[in-house]
Amino acid sequence: MSFSLHHSNKPWETPELTSLNKLSPRATLYPYPNVEQALQMDRSQSEWFRSLDGIWKFKLFESPEQVESQAWSRNVMIVDGEISH
């Protein structure tokens, strides 16, 4: 999606913009290679399942204006998917 800001150069000040660089939503169903594995209902056993648990790089800013175009940091955050269940 290409986006041209008409009223502002700050996306957070543009109420018409509801998303930016976002994938389309989709169902959280996971395919399995066979019925037996599907009946076990263990999504981690599907070869098409990818967990987002792990160590992620992040950088926290006080305000959106402070975000640089290359705003990557060496700070890390441990993500545990269990906290969202």
Short mmCIF file of C-alpha atoms in Angstrom, two decimals:
data_model
loop_
_atom_site.label_atom_id
_atom_site.label_comp_id
_atom_site.label_asym_id
_atom_site.label_seq_id
_atom_site.Cartn_x
_atom_site.Cartn_y
_atom_site.Cartn_z
CA MET A 1 0.00 0.00 0.00
CA SER A 2 1.45 3.32 -0.98
CA PHE A 3 0.37 6.24 1.13
CA SER A 4 0.57 9.94 0.50
CA LEU A 5 -0.09 12.23 3.43
CA HIS A 6 -2.21 15.16 2.33
CA HIS A 7 -2.70 17.10 5.56
CA SER A 8 0.30 16.13 7.62
CA ASN A 9 3.62 14.42 7.30
CA LYS A 10 2.92 12.51 10.53
CA PRO A 11 0.83 9.35 10.10
CA TRP A 12 -0.41 9.47 13.71
CA GLU A 13 -2.05 12.83 12.95
CA THR A 14 -4.02 11.44 9.99
CA PRO A 15 -7.33 9.93 11.21
CA GLU A 16 -8.14 8.62 7.72
CA LEU A 17 -5.16 6.29 7.97
CA THR A 18 -6.26 3.14 9.79
CA SER A 19 -3.18 1.05 9.09
CA LEU A 20 0.25 1.28 7.54
CA ASN A 21 2.53 -1.61 6.53
CA LYS A 22 0.01 -4.09 7.93
CA LEU A 23 -0.78 -7.55 6.58
CA SER A 24 -4.40 -8.44 5.93
CA PRO A 25 -6.04 -10.34 8.81
CA ARG A 26 -6.49 -14.05 8.42
CA ALA A 27 -7.81 -17.02 10.35
CA THR A 28 -5.57 -18.71 12.87
CA LEU A 29 -6.16 -22.18 11.46
CA TYR A 30 -3.14 -24.36 10.86
CA PRO A 31 -2.95 -27.04 8.19
CA TYR A 32 -1.52 -30.45 8.98
CA PRO A 33 -0.07 -33.03 6.62
CA ASN A 34 -2.56 -35.67 7.76
CA VAL A 35 -5.75 -36.21 9.75
CA GLU A 36 -3.99 -37.94 12.65
CA GLN A 37 -1.82 -34.91 13.41
CA ALA A 38 -4.78 -32.56 13.01
CA LEU A 39 -6.81 -34.54 15.55
CA GLN A 40 -4.01 -34.13 18.12
CA MET A 41 -4.75 -30.36 17.98
CA ASP A 42 -1.12 -29.43 18.69
CA ARG A 43 -0.43 -26.53 16.37
CA SER A 44 3.28 -26.56 17.19
CA GLN A 45 3.49 -29.93 15.41
CA SER A 46 2.33 -28.42 12.11
CA GLU A 47 5.24 -27.65 9.78
CA TRP A 48 3.40 -24.44 8.83
CA PHE A 49 3.23 -23.08 12.40
CA ARG A 50 5.80 -20.47 13.46
CA SER A 51 5.96 -19.28 17.04
CA LEU A 52 6.75 -15.63 17.68
CA ASP A 53 8.17 -16.46 21.11
CA GLY A 54 11.79 -15.53 21.50
CA ILE A 55 14.08 -12.54 21.72
CA TRP A 56 13.06 -9.42 19.79
CA LYS A 57 14.97 -6.19 19.22
CA PHE A 58 13.08 -3.05 20.19
CA LYS A 59 13.51 0.61 20.96
CA LEU A 60 11.10 2.69 23.02
CA PHE A 61 10.68 6.40 22.28
CA GLU A 62 9.08 9.09 24.41
CA SER A 63 7.07 10.38 21.43
CA PRO A 64 6.53 9.52 17.73
CA GLU A 65 8.52 12.59 16.69
CA GLN A 66 11.67 11.00 18.10
CA VAL A 67 11.49 7.98 15.80
CA GLU A 68 14.23 7.98 13.22
CA SER A 69 14.01 6.27 9.83
CA GLN A 70 16.50 3.66 11.05
CA ALA A 71 15.23 3.34 14.61
CA TRP A 72 16.71 -0.05 15.44
CA SER A 73 18.26 -0.72 18.79
CA ARG A 74 20.35 -3.40 20.41
CA ASN A 75 17.86 -3.59 23.28
CA VAL A 76 16.06 -6.92 23.47
CA MET A 77 12.72 -8.05 24.80
CA ILE A 78 11.75 -11.65 25.51
CA VAL A 79 8.36 -12.47 23.98
CA ASP A 80 6.34 -15.25 25.55
CA GLY A 81 3.15 -16.10 23.65
CA GLU A 82 1.66 -17.69 26.75
CA ILE A 83 0.91 -14.28 28.27
CA SER A 84 -1.65 -13.59 25.54
CA HIS A 85 -3.66 -16.79 26.10
#
